[in-house]
Short mmCIF file of C-alpha atoms in Angstrom, two decimals:
data_model
loop_
_atom_site.label_atom_id
_atom_site.label_comp_id
_atom_site.label_asym_id
_atom_site.label_seq_id
_atom_site.Cartn_x
_atom_site.Cartn_y
_atom_site.Cartn_z
CA UNK A 1 21.55 -7.06 17.30
CA UNK A 2 23.02 -6.02 20.64
CA UNK A 3 26.08 -7.98 21.65
CA UNK A 4 26.47 -9.37 25.13
CA UNK A 5 30.22 -9.59 24.50
CA UNK A 6 30.51 -5.82 24.77
CA UNK A 7 29.64 -5.99 28.52
CA UNK A 8 31.85 -7.17 31.36
CA UNK A 9 31.94 -10.96 31.49
CA UNK A 10 31.01 -12.84 34.66
CA UNK A 11 33.57 -15.52 35.57
CA UNK A 12 32.97 -18.01 38.37
CA UNK A 13 36.17 -19.42 39.88
CA UNK A 14 35.92 -23.06 40.97
CA UNK A 15 38.79 -24.08 43.25
CA UNK A 16 39.24 -26.48 46.13
CA UNK A 17 41.33 -23.94 48.02
CA UNK A 18 39.68 -20.74 49.27
CA UNK A 19 42.88 -18.69 49.42
CA UNK A 20 43.80 -19.71 45.88
CA UNK A 21 40.28 -18.97 44.66
CA UNK A 22 40.54 -15.44 46.08
CA UNK A 23 43.96 -15.03 44.44
CA UNK A 24 42.60 -16.05 41.03
CA UNK A 25 39.54 -13.85 41.54
CA UNK A 26 41.82 -10.86 42.16
CA UNK A 27 43.83 -11.57 38.99
CA UNK A 28 40.67 -11.82 36.88
CA UNK A 29 39.29 -8.58 38.31
CA UNK A 30 42.58 -6.88 37.40
CA UNK A 31 42.10 -8.25 33.87
CA UNK A 32 38.77 -6.40 33.66
CA UNK A 33 36.34 -9.23 34.45
CA UNK A 34 33.54 -9.62 37.00
CA UNK A 35 35.07 -12.55 38.89
CA UNK A 36 33.21 -14.45 41.60
CA UNK A 37 33.98 -17.55 43.64
CA UNK A 38 32.05 -20.78 43.20
CA UNK A 39 28.78 -19.30 41.92
CA UNK A 40 26.71 -21.65 39.79
CA UNK A 41 23.30 -20.08 40.36
CA UNK A 42 23.89 -16.73 38.64
CA UNK A 43 23.94 -16.36 34.86
CA UNK A 44 27.68 -16.98 34.52
CA UNK A 45 29.53 -16.41 31.25
CA UNK A 46 32.55 -18.55 32.14
CA UNK A 47 33.23 -21.31 34.66
CA UNK A 48 36.97 -21.38 35.44
CA UNK A 49 38.24 -24.63 37.00
CA UNK A 50 41.57 -24.62 38.82
CA UNK A 51 43.03 -28.01 37.81
CA UNK A 52 45.52 -27.96 40.68
CA UNK A 53 42.71 -28.24 43.23
CA UNK A 54 39.73 -29.60 41.25
CA UNK A 55 39.19 -33.24 40.32
CA UNK A 56 39.14 -33.88 36.59
CA UNK A 57 35.87 -35.80 36.98
CA UNK A 58 34.13 -32.59 38.08
CA UNK A 59 35.37 -30.75 35.00
CA UNK A 60 34.30 -33.67 32.79
CA UNK A 61 30.83 -33.56 34.31
CA UNK A 62 30.47 -29.82 33.76
CA UNK A 63 31.74 -30.10 30.17
CA UNK A 64 29.20 -32.82 29.50
CA UNK A 65 26.42 -30.66 31.01
CA UNK A 66 27.44 -27.58 29.02
CA UNK A 67 27.69 -29.42 25.70
CA UNK A 68 24.17 -30.84 26.05
CA UNK A 69 22.51 -27.72 27.42
CA UNK A 70 19.99 -25.95 25.21
CA UNK A 71 20.17 -22.18 24.95
CA UNK A 72 22.76 -20.03 26.70
CA UNK A 73 25.53 -22.01 28.36
CA UNK A 74 28.67 -20.86 30.16
CA UNK A 75 32.04 -21.33 28.55
CA UNK A 76 34.22 -23.89 30.32
CA UNK A 77 37.76 -22.73 31.14
CA UNK A 78 40.55 -24.67 32.82
CA UNK A 79 43.74 -23.45 34.48
CA UNK A 80 46.74 -25.72 34.99
CA UNK A 81 49.71 -27.37 33.36
CA UNK A 82 48.19 -30.79 32.69
CA UNK A 83 46.17 -29.81 29.62
CA UNK A 84 47.15 -32.97 27.76
CA UNK A 85 45.48 -35.33 30.24
CA UNK A 86 41.82 -35.99 30.98
CA UNK A 87 38.80 -35.85 28.69
CA UNK A 88 38.18 -32.26 29.80
CA UNK A 89 41.40 -31.23 28.04
CA UNK A 90 39.61 -31.42 24.71
CA UNK A 91 36.12 -30.49 25.89
CA UNK A 92 36.89 -27.16 27.56
CA UNK A 93 36.42 -23.99 25.52
CA UNK A 94 39.45 -22.22 27.02
CA UNK A 95 42.62 -23.47 28.67
CA UNK A 96 45.10 -21.29 30.55
CA UNK A 97 48.40 -23.10 30.86
CA UNK A 98 49.50 -20.88 33.75
CA UNK A 99 48.44 -17.81 35.70
CA UNK A 100 50.26 -15.49 33.27
CA UNK A 101 47.61 -16.33 30.70
CA UNK A 102 44.91 -14.79 32.89
CA UNK A 103 46.20 -11.34 31.88
CA UNK A 104 44.67 -12.03 28.47
CA UNK A 105 41.46 -13.51 29.89
CA UNK A 106 39.15 -10.94 28.29
CA UNK A 107 40.42 -11.50 24.78
CA UNK A 108 40.68 -15.26 25.35
CA UNK A 109 36.98 -15.30 26.25
CA UNK A 110 36.15 -13.25 23.16
CA UNK A 111 38.18 -15.68 21.04
CA UNK A 112 36.37 -18.69 22.51
CA UNK A 113 33.03 -16.98 21.91
CA UNK A 114 33.94 -16.49 18.25
CA UNK A 115 34.93 -20.15 17.94
CA UNK A 116 31.58 -21.25 19.41
CA UNK A 117 29.80 -19.02 16.91
CA UNK A 118 31.97 -20.34 14.06
CA UNK A 119 31.16 -23.96 14.91
CA UNK A 120 27.46 -23.14 15.12
CA UNK A 121 27.55 -21.26 11.82
CA UNK A 122 29.07 -24.29 10.08
CA UNK A 123 26.14 -26.40 11.28
CA UNK A 124 23.57 -23.73 10.34
CA UNK A 125 25.16 -23.27 6.91
CA UNK A 126 24.93 -27.02 6.25
CA UNK A 127 21.25 -27.05 7.26
CA UNK A 128 20.40 -24.09 5.03
CA UNK A 129 22.28 -25.62 2.11
CA UNK A 130 20.39 -28.86 2.70
CA UNK A 131 17.05 -27.02 2.57
CA UNK A 132 18.07 -25.88 -0.93
CA UNK A 133 19.03 -29.41 -1.95
CA UNK A 134 22.80 -28.93 -1.58
CA UNK A 135 24.86 -31.34 0.53
CA UNK A 136 28.08 -30.09 2.16
CA UNK A 137 30.95 -32.47 2.92
CA UNK A 138 31.12 -33.51 6.57
CA UNK A 139 33.86 -31.90 8.60
CA UNK A 140 37.03 -33.92 8.63
CA UNK A 141 38.88 -34.46 11.88
CA UNK A 142 41.86 -32.30 12.67
CA UNK A 143 44.81 -33.36 10.50
CA UNK A 144 47.34 -35.67 12.10
CA UNK A 145 49.97 -33.54 10.37
CA UNK A 146 49.61 -29.88 11.32
CA UNK A 147 51.19 -26.87 9.66
CA UNK A 148 52.61 -24.50 12.28
CA UNK A 149 54.16 -21.06 11.79
CA UNK A 150 56.89 -19.94 14.21
CA UNK A 151 57.88 -16.28 14.59
CA UNK A 152 60.89 -15.58 16.80
CA UNK A 153 64.59 -16.28 16.77
CA UNK A 154 66.78 -19.31 16.11
CA UNK A 155 67.08 -20.19 19.80
CA UNK A 156 67.70 -23.60 21.41
CA UNK A 157 64.02 -23.74 22.40
CA UNK A 158 63.06 -23.22 18.75
CA UNK A 159 65.37 -26.05 17.67
CA UNK A 160 63.84 -28.29 20.33
CA UNK A 161 60.31 -27.43 19.18
CA UNK A 162 61.25 -28.18 15.57
CA UNK A 163 62.57 -31.61 16.56
CA UNK A 164 59.40 -32.30 18.55
CA UNK A 165 57.24 -31.31 15.56
CA UNK A 166 59.23 -33.60 13.27
CA UNK A 167 58.79 -36.47 15.75
CA UNK A 168 55.01 -36.04 15.65
CA UNK A 169 54.82 -35.51 11.90
CA UNK A 170 54.02 -31.79 12.03
CA UNK A 171 55.53 -29.15 9.76
CA UNK A 172 57.10 -26.12 11.46
CA UNK A 173 57.83 -23.09 9.25
CA UNK A 174 60.16 -20.50 10.78
CA UNK A 175 60.13 -16.74 10.22
CA UNK A 176 62.47 -14.31 11.95
CA UNK A 177 60.63 -11.09 11.12
CA UNK A 178 56.96 -10.09 11.21
CA UNK A 179 56.91 -9.21 7.50
CA UNK A 180 58.27 -12.61 6.52
CA UNK A 181 55.74 -14.29 8.82
CA UNK A 182 52.89 -12.34 7.22
CA UNK A 183 54.07 -13.35 3.75
CA UNK A 184 54.10 -17.00 4.82
CA UNK A 185 50.69 -16.66 6.51
CA UNK A 186 49.05 -15.31 3.37
CA UNK A 187 50.64 -17.99 1.19
CA UNK A 188 49.72 -20.96 3.39
CA UNK A 189 46.74 -21.89 5.57
CA UNK A 190 48.53 -22.55 8.87
CA UNK A 191 46.81 -24.50 11.63
CA UNK A 192 48.51 -22.51 14.41
CA UNK A 193 51.12 -19.83 15.14
CA UNK A 194 53.82 -19.90 17.84
CA UNK A 195 55.05 -16.39 18.67
CA UNK A 196 58.18 -15.71 20.75
CA UNK A 197 57.36 -12.40 22.43
CA UNK A 198 60.93 -12.10 23.75
CA UNK A 199 62.30 -11.78 20.18
CA UNK A 200 61.85 -8.02 20.03
CA UNK A 201 63.68 -7.59 16.71
CA UNK A 202 61.06 -9.81 15.06
CA UNK A 203 58.38 -7.19 15.84
CA UNK A 204 55.82 -9.65 17.28
CA UNK A 205 53.34 -6.87 18.15
CA UNK A 206 53.39 -5.75 14.49
CA UNK A 207 52.46 -9.25 13.40
CA UNK A 208 49.62 -9.41 15.95
CA UNK A 209 48.34 -6.01 14.84
CA UNK A 210 47.96 -7.42 11.33
CA UNK A 211 46.34 -10.62 12.65
CA UNK A 212 43.37 -8.73 14.08
CA UNK A 213 42.90 -6.98 10.73
CA UNK A 214 43.09 -10.14 8.64
CA UNK A 215 40.02 -12.35 8.21
CA UNK A 216 42.17 -15.35 7.24
CA UNK A 217 44.33 -15.13 10.40
CA UNK A 218 41.75 -13.93 12.93
CA UNK A 219 40.61 -17.45 13.93
CA UNK A 220 44.03 -19.12 13.81
CA UNK A 221 45.25 -20.26 17.27
CA UNK A 222 48.26 -18.22 18.38
CA UNK A 223 50.49 -19.28 21.28
CA UNK A 224 52.62 -16.49 22.74
CA UNK A 225 55.87 -17.32 24.55
CA UNK A 226 56.54 -14.73 27.26
CA UNK A 227 58.60 -14.60 30.44
CA UNK A 228 56.83 -14.06 33.79
CA UNK A 229 56.67 -10.36 34.53
CA UNK A 230 57.09 -9.32 30.88
CA UNK A 231 54.96 -6.36 29.82
CA UNK A 232 53.05 -7.78 26.88
CA UNK A 233 51.84 -5.45 24.13
CA UNK A 234 48.00 -5.13 23.98
CA UNK A 235 47.95 -6.35 20.37
CA UNK A 236 49.69 -9.56 21.45
CA UNK A 237 47.29 -10.04 24.36
CA UNK A 238 44.36 -9.60 22.00
CA UNK A 239 45.69 -12.13 19.49
CA UNK A 240 47.00 -14.77 21.91
CA UNK A 241 45.05 -17.99 22.37
CA UNK A 242 47.38 -18.98 25.23
CA UNK A 243 50.54 -17.66 26.88
CA UNK A 244 53.39 -20.01 27.80
CA UNK A 245 56.83 -19.46 29.24
CA UNK A 246 59.73 -19.76 26.75
CA UNK A 247 61.28 -22.27 29.14
CA UNK A 248 58.31 -24.63 28.75
CA UNK A 249 59.30 -28.00 27.40
CA UNK A 250 58.81 -28.53 23.68
CA UNK A 251 56.53 -31.48 24.54
CA UNK A 252 54.23 -29.27 26.60
CA UNK A 253 54.25 -26.45 24.03
CA UNK A 254 53.31 -28.84 21.24
CA UNK A 255 50.59 -30.43 23.41
CA UNK A 256 49.04 -26.99 23.88
CA UNK A 257 49.28 -26.31 20.13
CA UNK A 258 47.63 -29.64 19.27
CA UNK A 259 44.81 -29.01 21.73
CA UNK A 260 44.10 -25.54 20.34
CA UNK A 261 44.07 -26.88 16.78
CA UNK A 262 41.63 -29.59 17.85
CA UNK A 263 39.23 -27.05 19.38
CA UNK A 264 39.60 -24.12 16.97
CA UNK A 265 36.51 -25.06 15.01
CA UNK A 266 36.00 -25.60 11.28
CA UNK A 267 38.81 -24.55 8.98
CA UNK A 268 38.07 -22.12 6.17
CA UNK A 269 37.80 -24.96 3.65
CA UNK A 270 34.89 -26.40 5.64
CA UNK A 271 32.73 -23.49 4.52
CA UNK A 272 32.05 -24.82 1.06
CA UNK A 273 32.25 -22.49 -1.95
CA UNK A 274 28.91 -21.06 -2.96
CA UNK A 275 26.91 -23.20 -5.38
CA UNK A 276 26.07 -21.55 -8.69
CA UNK A 277 22.32 -22.01 -8.26
CA UNK A 278 22.49 -20.11 -4.94
CA UNK A 279 24.50 -17.12 -6.13
CA UNK A 280 23.74 -13.90 -7.94
CA UNK A 281 25.03 -14.10 -11.51
CA UNK A 282 26.42 -10.57 -11.61
CA UNK A 283 28.16 -10.48 -8.21
CA UNK A 284 28.77 -14.10 -7.24
CA UNK A 285 27.26 -13.37 -3.79
CA UNK A 286 24.48 -15.40 -2.21
CA UNK A 287 21.01 -14.86 -3.65
CA UNK A 288 18.65 -12.77 -1.55
CA UNK A 289 16.39 -15.80 -1.12
CA UNK A 290 19.20 -17.90 0.36
CA UNK A 291 20.39 -14.98 2.52
CA UNK A 292 16.95 -14.32 4.03
CA UNK A 293 16.38 -18.02 4.73
CA UNK A 294 19.78 -18.37 6.39
CA UNK A 295 19.49 -15.09 8.29
CA UNK A 296 16.29 -16.33 9.92
CA UNK A 297 18.21 -19.36 11.25
CA UNK A 298 21.06 -17.14 12.43
CA UNK A 299 18.70 -14.85 14.33
CA UNK A 300 17.01 -17.80 16.05
CA UNK A 301 20.42 -19.15 17.13
CA UNK A 302 21.69 -15.77 18.32
CA UNK A 303 18.60 -15.19 20.43
CA UNK A 304 18.56 -18.69 21.91
CA UNK A 305 22.25 -18.69 22.83
CA UNK A 306 22.48 -14.95 23.58
CA UNK A 307 25.29 -14.46 21.08
CA UNK A 308 26.02 -11.45 18.86
CA UNK A 309 24.94 -11.24 15.24
CA UNK A 310 25.88 -8.14 13.24
CA UNK A 311 24.63 -6.92 9.86
CA UNK A 312 26.94 -4.80 7.73
CA UNK A 313 25.58 -2.80 4.77
CA UNK A 314 27.50 -1.17 1.90
CA UNK A 315 26.17 1.24 -0.69
CA UNK A 316 28.15 1.17 -3.94
CA UNK A 317 28.48 4.71 -5.24
CA UNK A 318 26.85 5.38 -8.59
CA UNK A 319 29.25 7.08 -11.00
CA UNK A 320 26.42 7.89 -13.39
CA UNK A 321 27.73 5.65 -16.14
CA UNK A 322 25.09 3.04 -17.07
CA UNK A 323 27.65 1.02 -19.05
CA UNK A 324 29.90 0.62 -16.03
CA UNK A 325 27.28 0.05 -13.31
CA UNK A 326 27.48 -3.73 -13.61
CA UNK A 327 31.27 -3.69 -13.47
CA UNK A 328 31.22 -1.44 -10.40
CA UNK A 329 28.94 -3.71 -8.37
CA UNK A 330 30.86 -6.81 -9.49
CA UNK A 331 34.17 -5.20 -8.48
CA UNK A 332 32.75 -4.16 -5.10
CA UNK A 333 31.41 -7.69 -4.52
CA UNK A 334 34.84 -9.21 -5.25
CA UNK A 335 36.47 -6.83 -2.76
CA UNK A 336 33.90 -7.72 -0.10
CA UNK A 337 34.32 -11.49 -0.64
CA UNK A 338 38.11 -11.28 -0.41
CA UNK A 339 38.07 -9.40 2.90
CA UNK A 340 35.36 -11.26 4.81
CA UNK A 341 35.66 -14.20 7.17
CA UNK A 342 34.69 -17.53 5.62
CA UNK A 343 31.67 -17.81 7.95
CA UNK A 344 30.20 -14.45 6.89
CA UNK A 345 27.22 -14.44 4.50
CA UNK A 346 27.14 -11.64 1.88
CA UNK A 347 24.28 -10.83 -0.48
CA UNK A 348 23.01 -8.14 -2.84
CA UNK A 349 19.69 -6.60 -1.78
CA UNK A 350 19.29 -4.22 -4.72
CA UNK A 351 21.37 -3.07 -7.68
CA UNK A 352 23.91 -1.10 -5.60
CA UNK A 353 23.53 -2.29 -1.99
CA UNK A 354 25.43 -5.19 -0.41
CA UNK A 355 24.60 -6.65 3.01
CA UNK A 356 26.66 -9.11 5.07
CA UNK A 357 25.56 -11.09 8.11
CA UNK A 358 28.41 -11.68 10.55
CA UNK A 359 27.59 -14.36 13.17
CA UNK A 360 29.39 -13.95 16.47
CA UNK A 361 30.81 -10.57 15.46
CA UNK A 362 30.62 -7.65 17.86
CA UNK A 363 30.09 -4.08 16.75
CA UNK A 364 33.85 -3.45 16.92
CA UNK A 365 34.65 -6.54 14.86
CA UNK A 366 32.15 -5.47 12.21
CA UNK A 367 33.72 -1.99 12.25
CA UNK A 368 37.15 -3.58 11.68
CA UNK A 369 35.71 -5.48 8.71
CA UNK A 370 34.21 -2.29 7.29
CA UNK A 371 37.56 -0.53 7.60
CA UNK A 372 39.32 -3.42 5.82
CA UNK A 373 36.84 -3.14 2.94
#
C-alpha cells in the first residue's frame, strides 16, 4: 500500500508572533519539510504550536479535537521548554524542547507516525483476538519506576541525572561505550535512552546506527544531548526522539524522558504472545485464517487514517530434501519471529512462503526488516 510518509510532510506553524513564525518556518524548510504559517484549512500533516507565544488552552483544544477526529488527523507538535506543564504536555504527539530539535523534525514526525500506528495496532490486535474468543490483558499505565539507559561519559551532568532518577524512583544504567550500551539494551527492556552526543569516544552514532536496525530498540524513546551548533550525525538525528542541551537541568531532562515514556505507546509485552489455537503447529506463526481476518482490519484502518501498511513476503528455498522441509520452514519462521517488531503479524500462506503485515511501516522500513532477516 502506498505510504504517505514517503512524501514531504506539510507542517503548519502556529505562533502569536509573525516574525517568529517566519523564523520557525525557515528552519522547518531547511529540515526538508513543507512549512506554512497558520494554515488550518489545507490537509496538514502536523500542527506545530510555539508555546512561547501560544496559550496552552489553544493547544489543549486542538489536542482534544485531534484525538476525537475520525479518519486522517494532523499530528500535534509543541515547541518550548515548559513541556512538563499543561494538559497538552501529555496529549501532543511530538514535543521539541528547543529550536535545535527542529533539525530532526522529519525523523521526529516519522517516529510519531510509527507510535500512532503502534497504538492503533494494539487496539486492532485486541479486537481481532476478541473475535476469536481470546481476551488480551488491558494495557497497564506507564510504570512509576522507569528503566533508563545512559550512554556517554561520567560527567557532572550524568551524576546529577543519576541523583534525579534516584529521587523519582527510576533506575539509570550507565554505559560508556556503544558496544556496552548495545549489550545492556539487548539484555533489558529499557523504557528510554539518554545519549550524550558530545561523548565522541562512546561512539554514539554507532549505537544509533544499530538502533534503526533493531526491532526491539526502534520504538524506544531516545533523548540526544547536543550543544547548540554541533554537527549531529544523520544516524543520531534519525534515532532521536528529542534533542536537549547537555547544560539542561537534570529536572528538565528527566521531565522530557518521563513524557516520552508516557507517550511512546504500548510496550512489547502488551502485544500478547500468540495463543496456541491461533498459530500454525509447524511454524508457530499466526494461522492464515487469523492473518486474513486481522489484515482486513488493518487495511480499513490504513485507508481511513491514510497511514502506511506494508506486506513483506519470503520464499523459503527448497533444498530438495523431503525429510528436512519441515525443519527448514520452522527454522525460517523462528528467524522471522526473532527479527520482527512486536506489532508485526507473520503467517504462513503455503508450505514454503511466509508473509508479514507491517502496520505503519514505510517501504524503506520494510526493506530494513528484510535485510535484517
